[in-house]
Each structure stands twice: as structure tokens, then as C-alpha cells.
Coordinates of C-alpha atoms in Angstrom, one line a residue:
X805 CA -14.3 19.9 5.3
X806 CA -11.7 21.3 8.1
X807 CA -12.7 17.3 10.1
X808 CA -11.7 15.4 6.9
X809 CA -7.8 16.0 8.3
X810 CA -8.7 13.7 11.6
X811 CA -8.2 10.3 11.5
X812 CA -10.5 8.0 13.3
X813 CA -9.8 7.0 16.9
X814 CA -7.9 3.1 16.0
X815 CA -10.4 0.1 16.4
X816 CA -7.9 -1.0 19.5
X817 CA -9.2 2.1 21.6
X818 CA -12.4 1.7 20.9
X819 CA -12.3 -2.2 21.8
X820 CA -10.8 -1.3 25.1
X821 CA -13.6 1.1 26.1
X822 CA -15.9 -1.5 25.6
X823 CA -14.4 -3.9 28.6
X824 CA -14.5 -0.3 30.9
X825 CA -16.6 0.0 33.5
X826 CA -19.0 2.5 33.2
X827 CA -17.6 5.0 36.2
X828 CA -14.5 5.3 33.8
X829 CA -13.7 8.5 31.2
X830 CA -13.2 5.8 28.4
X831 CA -17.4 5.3 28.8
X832 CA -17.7 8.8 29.4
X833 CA -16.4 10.3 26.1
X834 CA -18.0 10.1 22.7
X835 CA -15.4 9.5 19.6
X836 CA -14.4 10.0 16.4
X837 CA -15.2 6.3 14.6
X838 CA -15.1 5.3 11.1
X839 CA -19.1 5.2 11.5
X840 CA -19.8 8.3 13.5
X841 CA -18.4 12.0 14.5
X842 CA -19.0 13.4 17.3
X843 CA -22.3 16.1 17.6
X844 CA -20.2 19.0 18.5
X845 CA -22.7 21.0 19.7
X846 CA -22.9 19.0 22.5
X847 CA -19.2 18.9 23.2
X848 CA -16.9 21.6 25.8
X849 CA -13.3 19.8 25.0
X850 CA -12.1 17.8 21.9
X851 CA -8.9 15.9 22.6
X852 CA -6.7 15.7 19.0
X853 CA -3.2 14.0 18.6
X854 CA -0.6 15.1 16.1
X855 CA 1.8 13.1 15.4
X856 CA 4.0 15.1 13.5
X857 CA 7.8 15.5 14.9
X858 CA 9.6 16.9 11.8
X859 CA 10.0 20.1 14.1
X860 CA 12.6 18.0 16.6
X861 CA 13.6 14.2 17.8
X862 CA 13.1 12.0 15.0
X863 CA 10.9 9.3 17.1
X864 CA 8.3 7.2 15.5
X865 CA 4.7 7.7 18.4
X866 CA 1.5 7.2 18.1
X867 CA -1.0 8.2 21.1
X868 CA -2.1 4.7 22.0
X869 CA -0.5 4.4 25.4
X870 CA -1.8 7.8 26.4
X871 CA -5.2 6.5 25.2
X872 CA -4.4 3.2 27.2
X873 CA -3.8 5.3 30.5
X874 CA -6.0 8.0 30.1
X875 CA -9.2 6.5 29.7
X876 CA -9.2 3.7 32.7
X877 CA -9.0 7.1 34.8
X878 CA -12.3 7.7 36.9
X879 CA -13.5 11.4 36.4
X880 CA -13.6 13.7 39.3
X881 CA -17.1 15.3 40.5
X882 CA -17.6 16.7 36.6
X883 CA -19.5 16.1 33.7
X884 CA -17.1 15.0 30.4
X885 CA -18.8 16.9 27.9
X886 CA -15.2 15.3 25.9
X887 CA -14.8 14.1 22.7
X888 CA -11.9 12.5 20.9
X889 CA -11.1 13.3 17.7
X890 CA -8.8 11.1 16.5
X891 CA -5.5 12.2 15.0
X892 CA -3.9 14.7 12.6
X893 CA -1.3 12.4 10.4
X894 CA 2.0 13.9 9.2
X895 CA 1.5 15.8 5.9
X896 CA 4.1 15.5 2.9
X897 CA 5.5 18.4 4.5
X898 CA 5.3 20.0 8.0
X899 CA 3.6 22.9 6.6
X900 CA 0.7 20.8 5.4
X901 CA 0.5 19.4 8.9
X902 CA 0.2 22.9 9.9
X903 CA -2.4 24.1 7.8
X904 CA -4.3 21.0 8.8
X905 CA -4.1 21.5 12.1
X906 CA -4.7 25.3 11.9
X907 CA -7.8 24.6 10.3
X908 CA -9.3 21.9 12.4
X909 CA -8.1 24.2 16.0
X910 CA -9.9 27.6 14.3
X911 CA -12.9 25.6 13.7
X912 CA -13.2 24.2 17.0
X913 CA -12.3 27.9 18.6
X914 CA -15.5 29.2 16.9
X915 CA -17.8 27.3 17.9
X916 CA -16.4 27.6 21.8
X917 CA -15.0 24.2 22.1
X918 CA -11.2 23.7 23.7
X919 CA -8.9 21.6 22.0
X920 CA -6.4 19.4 23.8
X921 CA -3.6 18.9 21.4
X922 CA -1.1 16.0 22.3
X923 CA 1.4 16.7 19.5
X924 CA 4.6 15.4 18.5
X925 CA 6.8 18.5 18.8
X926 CA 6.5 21.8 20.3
X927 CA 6.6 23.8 17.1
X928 CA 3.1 23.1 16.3
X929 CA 2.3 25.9 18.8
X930 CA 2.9 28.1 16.1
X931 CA -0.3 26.6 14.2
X932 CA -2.5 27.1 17.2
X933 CA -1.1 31.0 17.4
X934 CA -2.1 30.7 13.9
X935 CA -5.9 29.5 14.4
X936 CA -6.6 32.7 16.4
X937 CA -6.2 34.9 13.0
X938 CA -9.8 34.8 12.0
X939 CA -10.5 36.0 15.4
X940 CA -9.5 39.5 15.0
X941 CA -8.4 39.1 18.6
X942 CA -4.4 39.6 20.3
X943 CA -3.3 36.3 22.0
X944 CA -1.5 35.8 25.3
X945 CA 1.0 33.0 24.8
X946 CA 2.2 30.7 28.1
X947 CA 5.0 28.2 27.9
X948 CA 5.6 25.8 30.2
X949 CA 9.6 25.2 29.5
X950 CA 13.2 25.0 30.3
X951 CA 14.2 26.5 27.3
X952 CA 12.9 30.3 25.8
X953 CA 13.0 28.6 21.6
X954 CA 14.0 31.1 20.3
X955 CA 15.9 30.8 17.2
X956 CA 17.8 32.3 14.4
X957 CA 15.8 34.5 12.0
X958 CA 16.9 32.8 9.1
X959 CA 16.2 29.2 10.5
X960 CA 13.6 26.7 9.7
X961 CA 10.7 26.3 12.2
X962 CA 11.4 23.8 14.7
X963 CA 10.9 23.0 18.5
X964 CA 13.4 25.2 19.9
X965 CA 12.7 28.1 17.2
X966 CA 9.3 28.5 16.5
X967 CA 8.8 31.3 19.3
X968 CA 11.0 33.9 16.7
X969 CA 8.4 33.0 13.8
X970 CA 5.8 33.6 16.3
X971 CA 7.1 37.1 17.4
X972 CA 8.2 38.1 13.7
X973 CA 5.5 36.9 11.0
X974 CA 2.3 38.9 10.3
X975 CA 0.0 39.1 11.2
X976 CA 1.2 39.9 14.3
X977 CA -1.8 39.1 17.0
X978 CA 0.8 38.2 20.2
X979 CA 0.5 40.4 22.9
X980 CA 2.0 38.7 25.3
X981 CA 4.3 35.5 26.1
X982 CA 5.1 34.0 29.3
X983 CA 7.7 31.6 29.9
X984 CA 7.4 29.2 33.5
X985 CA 10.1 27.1 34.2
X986 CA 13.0 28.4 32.4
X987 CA 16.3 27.0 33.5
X988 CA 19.4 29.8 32.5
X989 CA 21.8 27.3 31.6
X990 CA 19.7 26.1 28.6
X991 CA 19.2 29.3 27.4
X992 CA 21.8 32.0 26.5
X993 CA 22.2 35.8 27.9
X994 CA 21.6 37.2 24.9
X995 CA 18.2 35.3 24.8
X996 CA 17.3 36.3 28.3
X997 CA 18.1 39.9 27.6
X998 CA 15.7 39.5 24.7
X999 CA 12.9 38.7 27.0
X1000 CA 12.8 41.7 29.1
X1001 CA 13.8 44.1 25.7
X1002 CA 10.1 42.2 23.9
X1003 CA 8.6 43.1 27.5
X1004 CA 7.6 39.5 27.9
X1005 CA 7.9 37.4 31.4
X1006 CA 9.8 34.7 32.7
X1007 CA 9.9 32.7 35.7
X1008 CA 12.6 30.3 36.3
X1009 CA 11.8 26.8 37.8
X1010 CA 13.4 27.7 41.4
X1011 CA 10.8 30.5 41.8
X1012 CA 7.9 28.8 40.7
X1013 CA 9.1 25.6 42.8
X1014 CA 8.8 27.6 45.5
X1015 CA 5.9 28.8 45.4
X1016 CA 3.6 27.9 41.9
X1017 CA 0.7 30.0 42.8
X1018 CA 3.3 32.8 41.8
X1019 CA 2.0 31.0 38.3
X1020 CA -1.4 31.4 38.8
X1021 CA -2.1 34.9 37.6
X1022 CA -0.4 34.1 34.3
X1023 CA -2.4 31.3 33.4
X1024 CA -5.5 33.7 34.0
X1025 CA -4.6 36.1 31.5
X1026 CA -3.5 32.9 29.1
X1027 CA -5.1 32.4 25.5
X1028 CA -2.5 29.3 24.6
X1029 CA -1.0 27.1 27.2
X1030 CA 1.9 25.0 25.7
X1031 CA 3.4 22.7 27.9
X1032 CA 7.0 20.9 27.1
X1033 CA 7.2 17.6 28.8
X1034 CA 10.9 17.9 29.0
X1035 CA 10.0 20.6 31.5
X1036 CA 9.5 17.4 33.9
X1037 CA 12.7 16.2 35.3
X1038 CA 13.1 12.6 33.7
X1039 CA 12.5 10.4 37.4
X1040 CA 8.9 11.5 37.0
X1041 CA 8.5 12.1 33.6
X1042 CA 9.5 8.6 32.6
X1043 CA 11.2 10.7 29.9
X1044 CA 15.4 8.5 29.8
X1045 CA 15.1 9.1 26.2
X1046 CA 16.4 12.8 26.2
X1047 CA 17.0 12.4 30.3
X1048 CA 16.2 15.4 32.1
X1049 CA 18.1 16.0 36.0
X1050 CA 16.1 18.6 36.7
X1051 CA 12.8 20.1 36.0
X1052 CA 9.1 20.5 37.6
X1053 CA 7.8 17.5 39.6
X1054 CA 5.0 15.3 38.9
X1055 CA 2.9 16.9 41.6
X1056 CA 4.1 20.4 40.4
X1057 CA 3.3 19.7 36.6
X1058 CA -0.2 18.7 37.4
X1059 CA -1.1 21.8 39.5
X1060 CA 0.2 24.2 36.8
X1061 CA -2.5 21.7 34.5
X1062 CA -4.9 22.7 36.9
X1063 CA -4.0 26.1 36.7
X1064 CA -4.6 26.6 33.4
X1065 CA -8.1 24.9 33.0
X1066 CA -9.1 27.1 35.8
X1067 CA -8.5 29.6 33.7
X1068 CA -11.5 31.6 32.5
X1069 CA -9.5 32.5 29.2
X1070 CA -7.6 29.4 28.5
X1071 CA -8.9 28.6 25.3
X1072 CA -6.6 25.8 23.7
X1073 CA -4.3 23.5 25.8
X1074 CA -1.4 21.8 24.4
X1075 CA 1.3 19.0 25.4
X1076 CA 4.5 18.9 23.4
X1077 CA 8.1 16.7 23.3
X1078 CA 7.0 13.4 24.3
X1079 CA 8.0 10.3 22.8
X1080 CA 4.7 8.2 23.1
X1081 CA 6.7 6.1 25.2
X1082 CA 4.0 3.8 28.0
X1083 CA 6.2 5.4 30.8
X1084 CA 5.6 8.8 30.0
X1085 CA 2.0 8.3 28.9
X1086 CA 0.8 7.8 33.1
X1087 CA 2.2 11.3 33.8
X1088 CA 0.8 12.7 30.9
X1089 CA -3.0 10.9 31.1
X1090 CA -2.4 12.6 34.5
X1091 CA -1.8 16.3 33.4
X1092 CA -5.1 16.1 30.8
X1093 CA -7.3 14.7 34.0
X1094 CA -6.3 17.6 36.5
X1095 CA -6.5 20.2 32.9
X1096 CA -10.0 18.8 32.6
X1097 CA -11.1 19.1 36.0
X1098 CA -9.9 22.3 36.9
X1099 CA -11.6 23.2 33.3
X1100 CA -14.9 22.0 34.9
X1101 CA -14.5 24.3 38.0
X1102 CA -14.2 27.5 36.1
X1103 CA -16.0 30.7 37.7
X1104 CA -16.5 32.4 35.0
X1105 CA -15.5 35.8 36.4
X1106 CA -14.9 39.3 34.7
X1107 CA -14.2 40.0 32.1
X1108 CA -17.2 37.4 31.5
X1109 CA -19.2 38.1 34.3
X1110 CA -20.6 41.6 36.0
X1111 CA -18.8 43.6 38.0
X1112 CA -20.8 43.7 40.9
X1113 CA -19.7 41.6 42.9
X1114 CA -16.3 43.3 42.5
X1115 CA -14.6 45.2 44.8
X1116 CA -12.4 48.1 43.1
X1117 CA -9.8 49.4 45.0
X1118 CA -7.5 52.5 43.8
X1119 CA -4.3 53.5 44.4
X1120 CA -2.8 56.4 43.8
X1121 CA 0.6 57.3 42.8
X1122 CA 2.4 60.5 42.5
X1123 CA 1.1 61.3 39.0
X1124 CA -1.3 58.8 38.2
X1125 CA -3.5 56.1 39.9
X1126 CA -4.0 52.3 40.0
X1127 CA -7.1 50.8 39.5
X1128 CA -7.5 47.2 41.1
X1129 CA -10.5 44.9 41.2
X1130 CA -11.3 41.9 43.8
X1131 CA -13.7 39.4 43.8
X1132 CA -16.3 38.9 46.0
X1133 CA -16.7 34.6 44.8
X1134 CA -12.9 33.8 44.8
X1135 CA -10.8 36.7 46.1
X1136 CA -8.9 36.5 43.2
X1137 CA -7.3 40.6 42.2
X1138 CA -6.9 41.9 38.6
X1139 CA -5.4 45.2 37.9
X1140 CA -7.0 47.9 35.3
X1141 CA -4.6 48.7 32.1
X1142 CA -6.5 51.7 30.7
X1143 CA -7.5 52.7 27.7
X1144 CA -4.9 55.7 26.4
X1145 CA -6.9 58.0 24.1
X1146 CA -3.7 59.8 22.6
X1147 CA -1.7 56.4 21.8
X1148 CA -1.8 53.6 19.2
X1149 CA -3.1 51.1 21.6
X1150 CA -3.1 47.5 20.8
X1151 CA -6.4 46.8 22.9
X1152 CA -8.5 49.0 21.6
X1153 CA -10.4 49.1 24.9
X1154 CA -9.3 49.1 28.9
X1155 CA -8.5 45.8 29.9
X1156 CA -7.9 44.2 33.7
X1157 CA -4.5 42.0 34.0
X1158 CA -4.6 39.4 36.6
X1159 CA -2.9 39.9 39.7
X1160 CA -2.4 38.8 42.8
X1161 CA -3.0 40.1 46.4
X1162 CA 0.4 40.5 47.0
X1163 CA 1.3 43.1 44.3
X1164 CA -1.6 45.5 45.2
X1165 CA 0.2 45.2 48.9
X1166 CA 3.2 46.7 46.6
X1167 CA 1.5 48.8 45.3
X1168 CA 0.1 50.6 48.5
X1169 CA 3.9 50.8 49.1
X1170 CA 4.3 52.6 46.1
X1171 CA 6.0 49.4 44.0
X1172 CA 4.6 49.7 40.4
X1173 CA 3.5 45.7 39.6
X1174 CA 6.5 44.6 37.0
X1175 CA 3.9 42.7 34.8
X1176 CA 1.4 45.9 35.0
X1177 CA 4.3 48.2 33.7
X1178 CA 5.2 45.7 30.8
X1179 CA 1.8 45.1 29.4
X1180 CA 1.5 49.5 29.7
X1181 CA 4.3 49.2 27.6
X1182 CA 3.5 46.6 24.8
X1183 CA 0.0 48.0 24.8
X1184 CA 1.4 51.2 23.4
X1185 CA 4.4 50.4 21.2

């Protein structure tokens, strides 16, 4: 029922795959045809277009020149495990694009499978926050973006509003956002202020410029990634359309990709603001390759796996302690939010946050991690 929404992959697509050689992704991936769908069960990622842009710039796109670019790539040392299924058209109204595309991503999220949404505009995040509602689970949201999108209670949903339905409609399942790559002068004090009042977390594009594995930790603790490709300045994005001075590199773009299919949590993947332009589609083919592979080198590590091979480390403070863990396999640090038996907490069980070395340093210098003292605080209010 929830498949009927997608729209076969076009018969130009599939002719092109057939002249591939048979190293390529395009031979690699099974698809959505008018005479087949895909056996799920034997699928790990599902790629699906939207081409719905209501929400933002009124450009006509369709995803063929991704399709073009993407699939003539060669596949690192991974199996695909990928399928594509085709695209979700615009409804009558954006809200029927919604529900269709809330009801295909929920579908897929059940049975385990991670959906790579290339969509029109970047308010169809707030259908894939949506899809997590039958989960019964809180979501952390990360946002690859210049600007915060927040918007005026009373407005309409759109691309650079959609994060105040997000925050204000029930049910309310977000427990965190994260913003990488904000620049201030697109986004007002009064937005910026709201950040640290909702206990969310920023970075702007200087800091993670100079040093992206500052990024790293986020993505780990990440249920949605959403990535604006206006976050790209426009002499690598191919993006002259709405032309963009600055932004995140190429080179930088693909490593925060990578950075969130490494992610043991990441469980939906989004690419937003585009203009289906062939330009743009190269660097964007690129971002879904290095999502994919750092997706296929994922170490499963706790909360999934045992803690034995954990380290735990505490550190104590003048009225409390710090719990922190480090892994044996990766050396990679997470940081223990306990469980507060008196309070209304929103995880109903301790939980580690992902950290990195350099904030348990701080904390032996009795620094309390910024991000650890936030998530204490939304976990209780």
C-alpha cells in the first residue's frame, strides 16, 4: 500500500544501466521498474526522490542527472545491498506529499532499511521527523546549514520554517537538534539566542572548517541527517542559481557525508535545496557515494554492541561524578547521561552521549562538556 506512492525509476535510467559495465553502482543496484519491486528484505539502503519544492524556489527538477552521475560511479571495497525506488511525485497539496512520503520513510524504518531522500526542498524534513512517530522513540535532529529555519509561529511550513513546526507540534519526539555550518549573518540574534534557550547546538562553518571532526560526535548521536546543498559555497556546488560566496567545500561536504553513514545511529539521510541542475548533480552523486560507504564501514558499537570491550573511565566533580566510556575497536569516547529517578526524564533509561577525547581531557580539568550539560537539561524539562 505505503509503495503505491513511488513512481517507477524512468525507462531512460534503466536503459543507461544496461550500457554500464558491470564494476559500476548502476549494475550493482536493483530498481523500482514498472515490472518489478525490489525484494526488500534483501535491501540495507533505498534511495527515493521527491520532487516536491512548494516549500521554497519554485524550480521545475527531476532526479535524472543525479541518476546520470551517480550510477557510472564504481563502488568502494562494499557490497550495495541499494535499491532505488523511484520517486514520490508532488501531491495536490504539499501536505499530501507529506503524508506520502511519511508513510513510505516509516515503512522502510521498520523493517531496518535507510532511506536516502533527494528532495526538492528542505521542509520535507519535517515528514521524516514525522515517520519516527510509530516508533515510540525521541529523535536527534542534525542539519547541515547556513541558516537555523526557523520561522514565525503563525507561518506556513516552508524551507526556512519548518524547524518551529518541528519543535512546536505534537507529538513532540525531538530531543535534540544540531545545527553545522551556520553562518550568523543569515540568521538573526534573536534566533541564535533561541538556540542556546531550546538547549540545542550550533557550530558555525569557521569552526567546523577548521577542524570537522569537531562534527563527528554529533553525527554519532544523529537519528536524521538533513543536508542543505546551499550549505556548499556555489564554486563547488555548481549551485549560480541562488549563488552562494561562502559555504563548506566539496572535500568538506563529503567528509561530513561520511560522517554520518559512519554513524551507528544514522537512520535516514537526506539532501535538500538543489535545483536538479547536471552541475550540481556531480557533487551531489559524490555526497551519496562517500554517505554509502562510510554506511558500509559502520562498527556497530554500544549502545548496539557489549560493553566489554569498553573502557569506563570516571571522573569526579565536587558533587557528583562523570561517567565516560572508550572503545577498545575505534577509540572513539561517549559520556554517560544518567538515569534521574526523582525527575520527569525524557529517556526513560541512562543513555551514553558521544564525545570526544578532548572533552574528557576537560573534564579531568574540571570543565563540565557544554553538550553533556545541555542534554542533562532537556532530558529533565
Amino acid at each position: 500500500m505505503e509503495f503505491s506512492f513511488l513512481e517507477p525509476v524512468a525507462d531512460e535510467i534503466q536503459n543507461l544501466v544496461k550500457e554500464l559495465s558491470s564494476q559500476q553502482l548502476g549494475r550493482k543496484i536493483v530498481f523500482h521498474t514498472q515490472d518489478d519491486f525490489p525484494d526488500l528484505d534483501q535491501i540495507k539502503l533505498a534511495i527515493i526522490g521527491v520532487s516536491e519544492n512548494r516549500g521554497g524556489f519554485v524550480v521545475d527538477f527531476e532526479l535524472t542527472h543525479f541518476r546520470n552521475e551517480f550510477y557510472r560511479l564504481y563502488p568502494g571495497n562494499w557490497e550495495a545491498s541499494i535499491a532505488d525506488l523511484g520517486d514520490i511525485l508532488p501531491g495536490s497539496t504539499k501536505s499530501d506529499t507529506y503524508f506520502a512520503l511519511q508513510q513510505v520513510v516509516s515503512t522502510l524504518l521498520k523493517r531496518r532499511i535507510i532511506p536516502i531522500v533527494i528532495g526538492g526542498t528542505q521542509d520535507l524534513t519535517y515528514p521524516l521527523y514525522r515517520a519516527y512517530d510509530q516508533l515510540e522513540q525521541m529523535v536527534n535532529l542534525v542539519s547541515i546549514d547556513n541558516r537555523f529555519d526557523f520561522g514565525k509561529e503563525e507561518e506556513s511550513i516552508s524551507a526556512q520554517s519548518y524547524l518551529t513546526k518541528i519543535v512546536l507540534d505534537e507529538p513532540n519526539n525531538l530531543f535534540n537538534f544540531c545545527n553545522i555550518g551556520y553562518q550568523t549573518y543569515f540568521n538573526s540574534q534573536e534566533e541564535i539566542d533561541l538556540i542556546e534557550k531550546l538547549f540545542f547546538d550550533a557550530y558555525r562553518l569557521g569552526d567546523i572548517s577548521g577542524d570537522i571532526t569537531l562534527s563527528e560526535p554529533v553525527f554519532r548521536d544523529a537519528d536524521i541527517v538533513s543536508l542543505d546543498l546551499t550549505s556548499v559555497k556555489s564554486s563547488d556546488s555548481g549551485n549560480f542559481i541562488s549563488f552562494m560566496p561562502n559555504g563548506f567545500t566539496g572535500k568538506e561536504i563529503c567528509a561530513l557525508s561520511r560522517y554520518s553513514g559512519l554513524s551507528d545511529k544514522v537512520s535516514m539521510f537526506g539532501i535538500f535545496n538543489h535545483h536538479g541542475t547536471a552541475q550540481e548533480a556531480v557533487l551531489l552523486a559524490q555526497i551519496v557515494w562517500y554517505f554509502i560507504e562510510g554506511f558500509h564501514y559502520r562498527s556497530n558499537e554500544y549502545p548496539f554492541g557489549s560493553k566489554d570491550n569498553y573502557v569506563r573511565y570516571i571522573v569526579p566533580l565536587d558533587e557528583d561524578e562523570l561517567v565516560f566510556f572508550r572503545s577498545d575497536k575505534t577509540e572513539r569516547w561517549w559520556i554517560e547521561i544518567p538515569y534521574i529517578s526523582s525527575g520527569n526524564n525524557k529517556l526513560k533509561k541512562s543513555a551514553l552521549l558521544p564525545c570526544s577525547y578532548e572533552e574528557y581531557l576537560k573534564a579531568c580539568n574540571h570543565e563540565i562538556p557544554e553538550r553533556w550539560w545541555k542534554a542533562q537539561r532537556k532530558n529533565i524539562i
